[in-house]
Amino acid sequence: MNALDELGAMLSDPLMQRALVAALLVGLAAPVIGTYLVQRKLSLLGDGIGHVALTGVALGWLIGNALGLAPDDALAVPGAVVAAVLGALAIELVRERGQTSGDVALALLFYGGIAGGVLLISQAGGTNANLMGYLFGSISTVTTGDLTLTVLLALGVLVVGVGLRTALFAVSHDEEFARASGLPVRALNLAIAVIAALTVTVAMRVVGLLLVSALMIVPVAVAQLVTSSFRRTMATAMVVGVVVCVTGLSITYWQDVSPGAMIVVLAIGLYAVTTLVRGVLGFARRRRREGVDPHPQVADDVELATPGGR
Amino acid sequence: MTPVVRAAGLRVSLGGSVILHHIDLAVDDGEVVALLGANGSGKSTLVRALVGAVPAESGTVELFGTPLGRAVPWERVGYVPQRVSAASGVPATACEVVVSGTLHARRLLPPRDARRRACAALEEVGLGAEADRPVRELSGGQQQRVLIARALVRSPDLLVLDEPVAGVDLPSQQVFADALTRLTHRGTTVLVVLHELGALEPLIRRAVVLRHGCVAHDGTPPAPSAEHAGPDHVHLHPHDGDRGPASEGQPALAPTIRWQA
């Protein structure tokens, strides 16, 4: 069997089809919100939301059990959506207060979220394998129902995150100026928190809750190395996100490894390679620029006592 | 005629300290008013309170006869904050920063001709050639001019500036003074926080001096105090780009109470 047949087999596998669509959407959506998070220096927000979402997954599972729903985890994703949105709103309100105790409040929320999730999942009859699936991603758990929800949520994230980009940029770049322009700063901040939460739940099945944040942040980190504008950074990060998600997932079709871990390792590898290439190119450029005075030609502020001091 | 800016009985507290109290201030259409005062006298807090960036504890602020809030015609107000480090986590070009100034309370999407208007505003402050350069590569004075262009892009009738020339190189100061002269000739109302009148002296007919959080003088610009006298007095502004106490002068003299975003 040659490589082309192998590829055909992968693409005709319904499980793989669903997973690839999910990976494609996650790769597009996660870097969009990641760009705003990096800009506001909140790179770890996604991580925190992911922790909180685990409790939501477990609660959904418990409720599903209690109601006797057919698959145990029918309510896992809806539970994660609710918990992640509530967690993100709580984090945003603590941030807005700007109190020093906010830091501790966030830590409590994060660790409470993950500890509560682990406890509740075992209560609901979940196994360690189920838990690993949520924490590190598991393509085999992507059902058609999950996929529909993923598509809807990802479209929502993209419409808001890309459509309102100038307003979200304004409030992330300089909140004081946004306030002095009468922009609805609070609503926009909450919008960023909510789309971050939705992104976490969208990405949960593909990369898992513990690695969601990496998929938001690392593509932006790669893009930043090569771009100079906000718009291009976001676009480049989206391309990087799609490429690593689809490639990483495809590798797991042949190699039995965790898709989340594979995708994140690819992304970080891409970061390392880009840094190296940029370093080599930058060195060459610096060599060419040597001998050119980088300072603007500006009259001195002070009278120099010794002539020829320049 | 309604004044462009009116504050009555304004009182502002930040972090439990009363920064401003009993402030009554009215600025009429077309006036150019300098807001002077020592470090820590509350100048910056006052302009922030006037544009709604910090909340008033009591008293009222009206812009164009409308109390602060969504109903204010924000598209007529241009605000230039004290220079913040314009280099945030993600790179942004000068043009992108200026385009964000086209948004206001009733406009969440940039207008169709946003880029053209942004370029025109950058041209106004002498940065037409730098539109597509990332802001973090620009000098401090150029970054300050980008923030001024961001306020100018919506062609404001009221311009509020917080120390626009502190720590700015001389060519940038001159460009700024020229731009402000053109604007005042067009009838723009200007409220500007300054340390010294400097290059703006010919424009300013009225000065408001704050001392310990209330208005100590309102009228013709006062003469500089003896130790600051004369055009040859050299002012040094330790400007490190952030909003820490150092940007307001000597750490030992400046109060440590700063507004936390």
XYZ file of C-alpha atoms in Angstrom:
571
model
C 0.000 0.000 0.000
C 1.519 3.350 -0.939
C 1.279 6.645 0.886
C -1.608 7.909 -1.240
C -3.744 4.867 -0.411
C -2.936 5.311 3.251
C -4.054 8.934 3.049
C -7.250 7.864 1.261
C -7.957 5.307 3.958
C -7.508 7.936 6.646
C -9.812 10.418 4.908
C -12.560 7.815 4.357
C -12.579 6.764 8.007
C -15.710 8.443 9.489
C -14.060 8.724 12.893
C -11.081 10.445 11.328
C -13.344 12.695 9.222
C -15.112 13.999 12.304
C -11.849 14.452 14.174
C -10.236 16.299 11.256
C -13.154 18.731 10.936
C -12.954 19.364 14.673
C -9.173 19.855 14.500
C -9.505 22.257 11.580
C -12.020 24.426 13.435
C -10.026 24.362 16.656
C -6.864 25.300 14.787
C -8.690 28.296 13.300
C -10.510 29.481 16.405
C -7.983 29.017 19.227
C -5.304 31.426 17.880
C -7.943 34.157 17.326
C -8.727 34.402 21.015
C -5.077 33.665 21.838
C -4.035 36.854 20.047
C -6.162 38.967 22.398
C -4.972 37.038 25.442
C -1.305 37.540 24.536
C -1.959 41.216 23.922
C -3.499 41.643 27.369
C -0.736 39.549 28.963
C -3.278 36.944 30.052
C -1.583 34.007 28.340
C -2.497 31.624 31.135
C -6.210 32.496 31.225
C -7.065 29.603 28.911
C -5.260 27.246 31.260
C -7.350 28.420 34.189
C -10.592 28.093 32.256
C -9.562 24.590 31.226
C -9.158 23.585 34.871
C -12.592 24.939 35.725
C -14.163 23.239 32.715
C -13.120 19.845 34.076
C -15.542 20.284 36.966
C -18.225 21.103 34.399
C -17.451 17.905 32.493
C -17.758 15.874 35.691
C -20.978 17.606 36.747
C -22.457 16.990 33.304
C -21.493 13.359 33.642
C -23.079 13.076 37.106
C -26.306 14.690 35.933
C -26.360 12.494 32.831
C -26.004 9.433 35.085
C -28.755 10.609 37.386
C -31.109 11.154 34.460
C -30.147 7.777 32.991
C -29.118 9.195 29.599
C -27.845 6.678 27.036
C -24.146 7.543 26.734
C -22.692 8.332 30.171
C -21.128 11.540 28.983
C -23.959 12.997 26.879
C -23.950 16.111 29.055
C -20.147 16.377 29.419
C -19.622 19.007 26.714
C -22.661 21.141 27.657
C -21.484 20.932 31.282
C -18.027 22.088 30.242
C -19.510 25.012 28.279
C -21.510 26.219 31.289
C -18.655 25.813 33.780
C -16.090 27.408 31.466
C -18.276 30.457 30.767
C -19.045 30.931 34.480
C -15.355 30.466 35.354
C -14.248 32.951 32.689
C -16.753 35.554 33.878
C -15.565 35.096 37.471
C -11.936 35.505 36.412
C -12.760 38.650 34.416
C -14.640 40.210 37.334
C -11.705 39.506 39.678
C -9.327 41.036 37.120
C -11.518 44.120 36.762
C -11.441 44.713 40.509
C -7.642 44.633 40.236
C -7.187 43.668 43.858
C -4.037 41.951 45.052
C -6.129 39.138 46.508
C -7.334 38.465 42.950
C -4.221 36.403 42.342
C -5.079 34.063 45.208
C -8.751 33.963 44.202
C -7.714 32.800 40.734
C -5.458 30.094 42.137
C -8.296 28.817 44.327
C -10.617 28.727 41.325
C -8.103 26.859 39.149
C -7.104 24.168 41.608
C -10.597 23.808 42.989
C -11.755 23.251 39.417
C -9.344 20.460 38.608
C -9.569 18.738 42.001
C -13.367 18.895 41.968
C -13.427 17.506 38.436
C -11.224 14.518 39.268
C -13.264 13.698 42.398
C -16.634 14.014 40.699
C -15.675 11.988 37.615
C -14.784 8.963 39.727
C -18.086 9.399 41.608
C -19.945 9.371 38.294
C -18.366 6.055 37.355
C -15.777 7.455 34.957
C -12.503 5.568 34.484
C -8.962 6.866 34.369
C -9.128 6.456 30.602
C -12.145 8.793 30.427
C -10.282 11.297 32.574
C -7.170 11.120 30.377
C -9.388 11.683 27.340
C -10.648 14.969 28.728
C -7.282 16.094 30.054
C -5.182 15.300 26.975
C -7.663 14.917 24.136
C -9.115 11.828 22.546
C -10.348 11.756 18.984
C -12.301 8.563 19.491
C -14.726 10.458 21.734
C -15.791 12.897 18.995
C -19.405 11.927 18.235
C -21.597 13.478 15.556
C -23.470 15.408 18.257
C -20.185 16.745 19.650
C -19.135 17.740 16.167
C -22.317 19.779 15.598
C -21.766 21.612 18.870
C -18.097 22.151 17.980
C -18.990 23.620 14.585
C -21.540 26.009 16.086
C -19.261 27.167 18.910
C -16.252 27.583 16.607
C -18.305 29.663 14.166
C -19.461 31.844 17.066
C -15.875 32.368 18.228
C -14.725 33.229 14.702
C -17.592 35.647 13.981
C -17.113 37.595 17.224
C -13.310 37.327 17.415
C -12.647 38.325 13.798
C -15.696 40.537 13.202
C -15.181 42.759 16.236
C -11.389 42.713 15.976
C -10.904 46.502 15.899
C -13.027 47.016 19.014
C -11.438 44.064 20.836
C -8.007 45.343 19.790
C -8.849 48.816 21.109
C -9.922 47.561 24.519
C -7.002 45.122 24.800
C -4.443 47.683 23.640
C -5.388 50.636 25.860
C -8.327 50.177 28.187
C -8.173 53.753 29.458
C -8.475 55.194 25.965
C -11.322 52.813 25.164
C -13.128 54.029 28.273
C -12.543 57.640 27.244
C -14.105 56.862 23.854
C -17.293 55.661 25.475
C -16.705 52.119 24.226
C -18.600 49.453 26.217
C -15.337 48.310 27.846
C -16.939 45.940 30.303
C -19.101 44.234 27.686
C -16.085 43.810 25.392
C -13.951 42.404 28.217
C -16.698 39.953 29.087
C -17.016 39.049 25.401
C -13.311 38.144 25.326
C -13.749 36.046 28.480
C -16.768 34.234 27.035
C -15.166 33.466 23.676
C -12.077 32.229 25.535
C -14.349 29.877 27.492
C -16.123 28.661 24.348
C -12.767 28.067 22.652
C -11.619 25.949 25.581
C -14.645 23.691 25.281
C -14.346 23.526 21.492
C -10.715 22.440 21.783
C -11.312 20.057 24.679
C -11.922 16.950 22.546
C -8.973 17.573 20.270
C -6.104 18.638 22.528
C -7.582 18.145 26.004
C -8.191 20.624 28.794
C -4.596 20.741 30.039
C -3.172 21.644 26.630
C -5.918 23.946 25.327
C -4.004 27.022 26.382
C -0.955 25.949 24.359
C -3.049 25.873 21.197
C -4.231 29.423 21.892
C -0.835 30.867 22.733
C 1.924 28.987 20.871
C 0.669 29.783 17.313
C 0.567 33.469 18.315
C 4.093 33.196 19.696
C 5.235 31.709 16.364
C 3.409 34.383 14.350
C 4.873 37.221 16.418
C 8.353 36.175 15.391
C 7.674 36.960 11.743
C 5.009 39.677 11.659
C 4.826 43.361 12.508
C 1.079 44.059 12.495
C -1.796 42.856 14.628
C -3.894 41.716 11.678
C -1.078 39.665 10.154
C -0.174 38.193 13.536
C -3.712 36.907 13.922
C -3.913 35.580 10.345
C -0.517 33.879 10.562
C -1.387 32.348 13.930
C -4.590 30.927 12.425
C -2.633 29.308 9.589
C -0.098 27.889 12.062
C -2.940 26.593 14.246
C -4.643 24.784 11.365
C -1.399 23.289 10.064
C -0.252 21.887 13.426
C -3.727 20.624 14.371
C -4.387 18.791 11.122
C -0.819 17.455 10.813
C -0.649 16.388 14.454
C -3.994 14.626 14.303
C -3.104 12.839 11.052
C 0.076 11.483 12.636
C -2.012 9.860 15.372
C -3.856 7.853 12.715
C -0.668 5.862 12.132
C 1.092 6.273 15.458
C -0.737 5.488 18.676
C 0.042 8.727 20.545
C -2.049 11.362 22.280
C -3.284 13.856 19.641
C -3.118 16.783 22.061
C 0.480 16.114 22.999
C 1.457 15.564 19.342
C -0.150 18.852 18.228
C 1.449 20.898 20.991
C 4.891 19.358 20.438
C 4.599 20.179 16.717
C 3.640 23.772 17.519
C 6.544 24.230 19.908
C 8.896 22.613 17.400
C 7.699 25.111 14.810
C 8.421 27.903 17.289
C 11.963 26.629 17.815
C 12.634 26.290 14.071
C 11.212 29.767 13.357
C 13.379 31.288 16.086
C 16.473 29.620 14.610
C 15.704 30.689 11.026
C 14.921 34.209 12.182
C 18.166 34.341 14.149
C 20.194 33.305 11.082
C 18.378 35.768 8.794
C 18.622 38.546 11.394
C 22.362 37.956 11.674
C 22.731 38.279 7.899
C 20.649 41.466 7.896
C 22.677 42.978 10.715
C 25.877 42.256 8.804
C 24.494 44.170 5.822
C 23.354 47.104 7.969
C 26.696 47.578 9.687
C 28.110 51.029 9.082
C 24.692 52.653 8.867
C 23.969 55.004 11.800
C 20.586 53.955 13.247
C 20.109 57.234 15.155
C 17.896 59.923 13.591
C 19.671 63.161 12.663
C 18.451 65.463 15.424
C 19.931 68.669 16.860
C 21.496 68.236 20.291
C 19.515 69.212 23.382
C 22.641 70.605 25.049
C 25.566 72.754 24.068
C 28.651 70.592 23.981
C 31.701 72.271 25.486
C 34.257 70.380 23.470
C 33.941 70.822 19.704
C 33.986 67.650 17.702
C 32.409 65.725 20.548
C 30.013 64.033 18.175
C -24.092 78.757 25.387
C -23.295 75.433 27.051
C -19.655 75.002 27.950
C -17.822 72.157 26.186
C -16.571 70.791 29.506
C -18.251 71.422 32.814
C -17.399 69.879 36.176
C -19.326 70.837 39.301
C -18.437 69.800 42.850
C -16.259 67.040 41.465
C -14.670 64.724 44.026
C -12.522 61.730 43.138
C -11.043 59.136 45.491
C -8.602 56.475 44.449
C -7.376 53.703 46.728
C -9.085 55.322 49.710
C -7.395 58.739 49.310
C -9.218 61.860 48.181
C -7.303 62.956 45.083
C -9.642 65.750 43.950
C -12.297 67.707 45.841
C -14.546 70.704 45.210
C -13.523 71.018 41.570
C -15.618 73.459 39.558
C -14.415 73.972 36.042
C -15.985 75.144 32.802
C -14.252 75.302 29.435
C -16.000 77.232 26.675
C -16.059 76.445 22.976
C -12.766 77.319 21.288
C -10.816 77.916 24.498
C -7.274 76.623 24.971
C -6.751 75.855 28.654
C -3.583 74.623 30.321
C -3.867 72.558 33.473
C -0.803 73.173 35.618
C 0.355 72.072 39.045
C 3.104 70.264 40.860
C 3.630 66.525 40.596
C 0.885 64.733 42.446
C -1.489 67.726 42.550
C -4.170 65.713 40.721
C -3.854 67.035 37.144
C -3.884 63.639 35.456
C -6.681 62.359 37.665
C -8.752 65.414 36.769
C -8.513 64.904 33.016
C -9.145 61.191 33.458
C -12.254 61.954 35.479
C -13.406 64.469 32.863
C -13.314 61.826 30.093
C -14.780 59.091 32.270
C -11.633 56.988 32.619
C -11.888 57.132 36.420
C -15.220 57.319 38.249
C -16.293 60.421 40.171
C -17.191 59.857 43.821
C -19.566 62.799 43.818
C -20.309 65.821 41.669
C -21.091 65.951 37.968
C -19.166 66.100 34.729
C -20.804 67.195 31.489
C -19.276 67.089 28.032
C -21.097 69.141 25.379
C -23.913 69.601 27.881
C -24.462 65.825 28.329
C -23.633 64.030 31.598
C -20.874 61.405 31.224
C -22.222 58.159 29.822
C -23.129 56.575 26.545
C -25.176 59.609 25.460
C -22.085 61.858 25.255
C -21.141 62.583 21.612
C -17.864 60.686 22.054
C -16.947 61.100 18.404
C -16.360 64.806 19.196
C -13.936 64.025 22.058
C -10.279 63.166 21.500
C -8.241 61.996 24.497
C -4.479 61.528 24.590
C -3.434 59.623 27.711
C -0.047 59.981 29.302
C 2.264 57.917 27.204
C 1.900 54.264 27.955
C 4.348 51.766 26.612
C 2.725 51.334 23.221
C 4.485 48.006 22.699
C 2.027 45.468 24.012
C 2.408 41.716 23.721
C 1.330 41.500 20.097
C 2.937 43.767 17.495
C 0.686 46.463 16.024
C 1.421 49.043 13.351
C 0.999 52.775 13.892
C -1.903 52.678 11.447
C -3.707 49.947 13.417
C -3.371 51.889 16.660
C -4.742 55.024 14.990
C -7.629 53.113 13.372
C -8.728 51.998 16.863
C -9.404 55.707 17.493
C -12.217 55.720 14.925
C -14.376 53.656 17.294
C -16.597 55.207 19.945
C -19.753 54.519 21.930
C -21.950 54.247 18.849
C -19.463 52.704 16.442
C -17.978 49.280 17.113
C -16.804 48.639 13.555
C -14.277 50.912 11.841
C -15.655 53.044 8.981
C -14.923 52.049 5.398
C -12.340 54.787 4.925
C -10.652 54.156 8.294
C -7.219 53.527 6.801
C -7.281 56.680 4.682
C -8.329 58.744 7.697
C -5.668 57.107 9.871
C -2.982 57.939 7.329
C -4.208 61.543 7.177
C -4.049 61.798 10.988
C -0.526 60.354 11.003
C 0.415 62.849 8.279
C -0.866 65.616 10.551
C 1.658 64.660 13.251
C 4.446 64.117 10.734
C 4.422 60.325 10.766
C 2.880 59.685 7.338
C 5.879 57.567 6.340
C 5.711 55.365 9.443
C 2.099 54.171 9.073
C 3.010 50.530 8.498
C 5.867 50.322 10.978
C 5.276 48.462 14.233
C 4.776 50.904 17.085
C 7.426 49.218 19.231
C 10.117 50.236 16.740
C 9.252 53.933 17.027
C 10.973 56.335 19.424
C 9.202 57.543 22.570
C 8.301 60.864 20.973
C 6.984 59.152 17.856
C 4.874 56.786 19.975
C 3.401 59.813 21.720
C 2.587 61.314 18.304
C 0.844 58.062 17.317
C -1.382 58.447 20.384
C -2.127 62.046 19.369
C -3.014 60.882 15.844
C -5.349 58.304 17.421
C -7.229 61.185 19.078
C -7.187 63.327 15.915
C -8.497 60.623 13.582
C -12.101 61.324 14.545
C -11.658 65.101 14.000
C -12.586 65.988 17.592
C -14.094 69.311 18.658
C -12.589 68.815 22.115
C -9.033 67.618 22.587
C -7.911 66.512 26.059
C -4.180 65.857 26.395
C -2.289 64.541 29.413
C 1.342 65.744 29.371
C 1.741 65.349 25.630
C 5.306 66.695 25.566
C 6.799 65.178 28.724
C 9.952 63.290 27.841
C 9.432 63.911 24.136
C 12.324 64.825 21.834
C 12.480 68.408 20.579
C 11.442 67.774 16.948
C 8.362 65.899 18.189
C 7.543 68.802 20.520
C 7.739 71.253 17.611
C 5.587 69.070 15.344
C 3.084 68.796 18.162
C 2.981 72.570 18.775
C 2.438 73.208 15.045
C -0.377 70.660 14.848
C -2.059 72.109 17.908
C -1.800 75.629 16.456
C -3.562 74.495 13.264
C -6.286 72.806 15.306
C -6.973 75.810 17.538
C -7.248 78.008 14.440
C -10.003 75.668 13.284
C -11.800 76.271 16.572
C -10.946 73.062 18.434
C -11.310 73.349 22.203
C -8.161 72.150 23.974
C -7.559 71.131 27.580
C -3.929 70.204 28.098
C -2.023 69.038 31.178
C 1.453 70.555 31.196
C 4.500 70.867 33.401
C 5.594 74.067 31.718
C 4.050 76.085 28.925
C 7.129 75.696 26.697
C 6.432 75.682 22.981
C 2.682 76.036 23.597
C 3.002 79.392 25.372
C 1.667 81.552 22.488
C -1.545 79.480 22.305
C -2.531 79.535 25.941
C -4.670 82.367 27.282
C -5.970 80.650 30.370
C -4.377 78.385 32.932
C -5.910 76.391 35.746
C -3.497 75.516 38.535
C -4.210 72.635 40.883
C -2.730 72.386 44.351
C -3.436 69.518 46.743
C -6.435 68.406 44.739
C -8.321 71.649 44.315
C -8.172 74.652 42.006
C -5.652 77.232 43.278
C -5.708 79.589 40.310
C -7.898 80.093 37.254
C -7.044 82.855 34.841
C -4.077 84.187 32.892
C -1.064 81.877 32.905
C 0.961 82.572 36.057
C 4.686 83.313 35.941
C 6.848 80.281 36.631
C 8.183 80.102 40.184
C 11.717 81.363 40.728
C 13.457 78.017 40.747
C 11.776 77.047 37.467
C 12.116 80.498 35.906
C 13.487 81.311 32.530
C 13.518 79.612 29.179
C 16.987 78.204 29.886
C 15.730 76.107 32.776
C 16.305 72.479 31.910
C 13.580 70.034 32.810
C 14.484 66.418 33.105
C 11.699 63.917 32.850
C 12.664 60.438 33.836
C 10.356 58.638 31.484
C 10.611 54.901 31.444
C 7.459 54.366 29.465
C 5.452 52.658 32.143
C 2.852 54.187 34.417
C 4.852 53.813 37.565
C 5.633 56.703 39.894
C 8.860 57.427 37.998
C 6.917 58.910 35.073
C 5.556 61.621 37.371
C 8.927 62.888 38.555
C 11.184 62.184 41.481
C 9.961 59.072 43.298
C 10.603 60.702 46.681
C 8.342 63.654 45.882
C 5.555 61.917 43.991
C 2.761 60.273 45.935
C 2.654 56.540 45.564
C -1.092 56.468 45.025
C -1.668 55.711 41.369
C -4.777 54.615 39.645
C -4.717 50.917 38.974
C -6.308 49.906 35.705
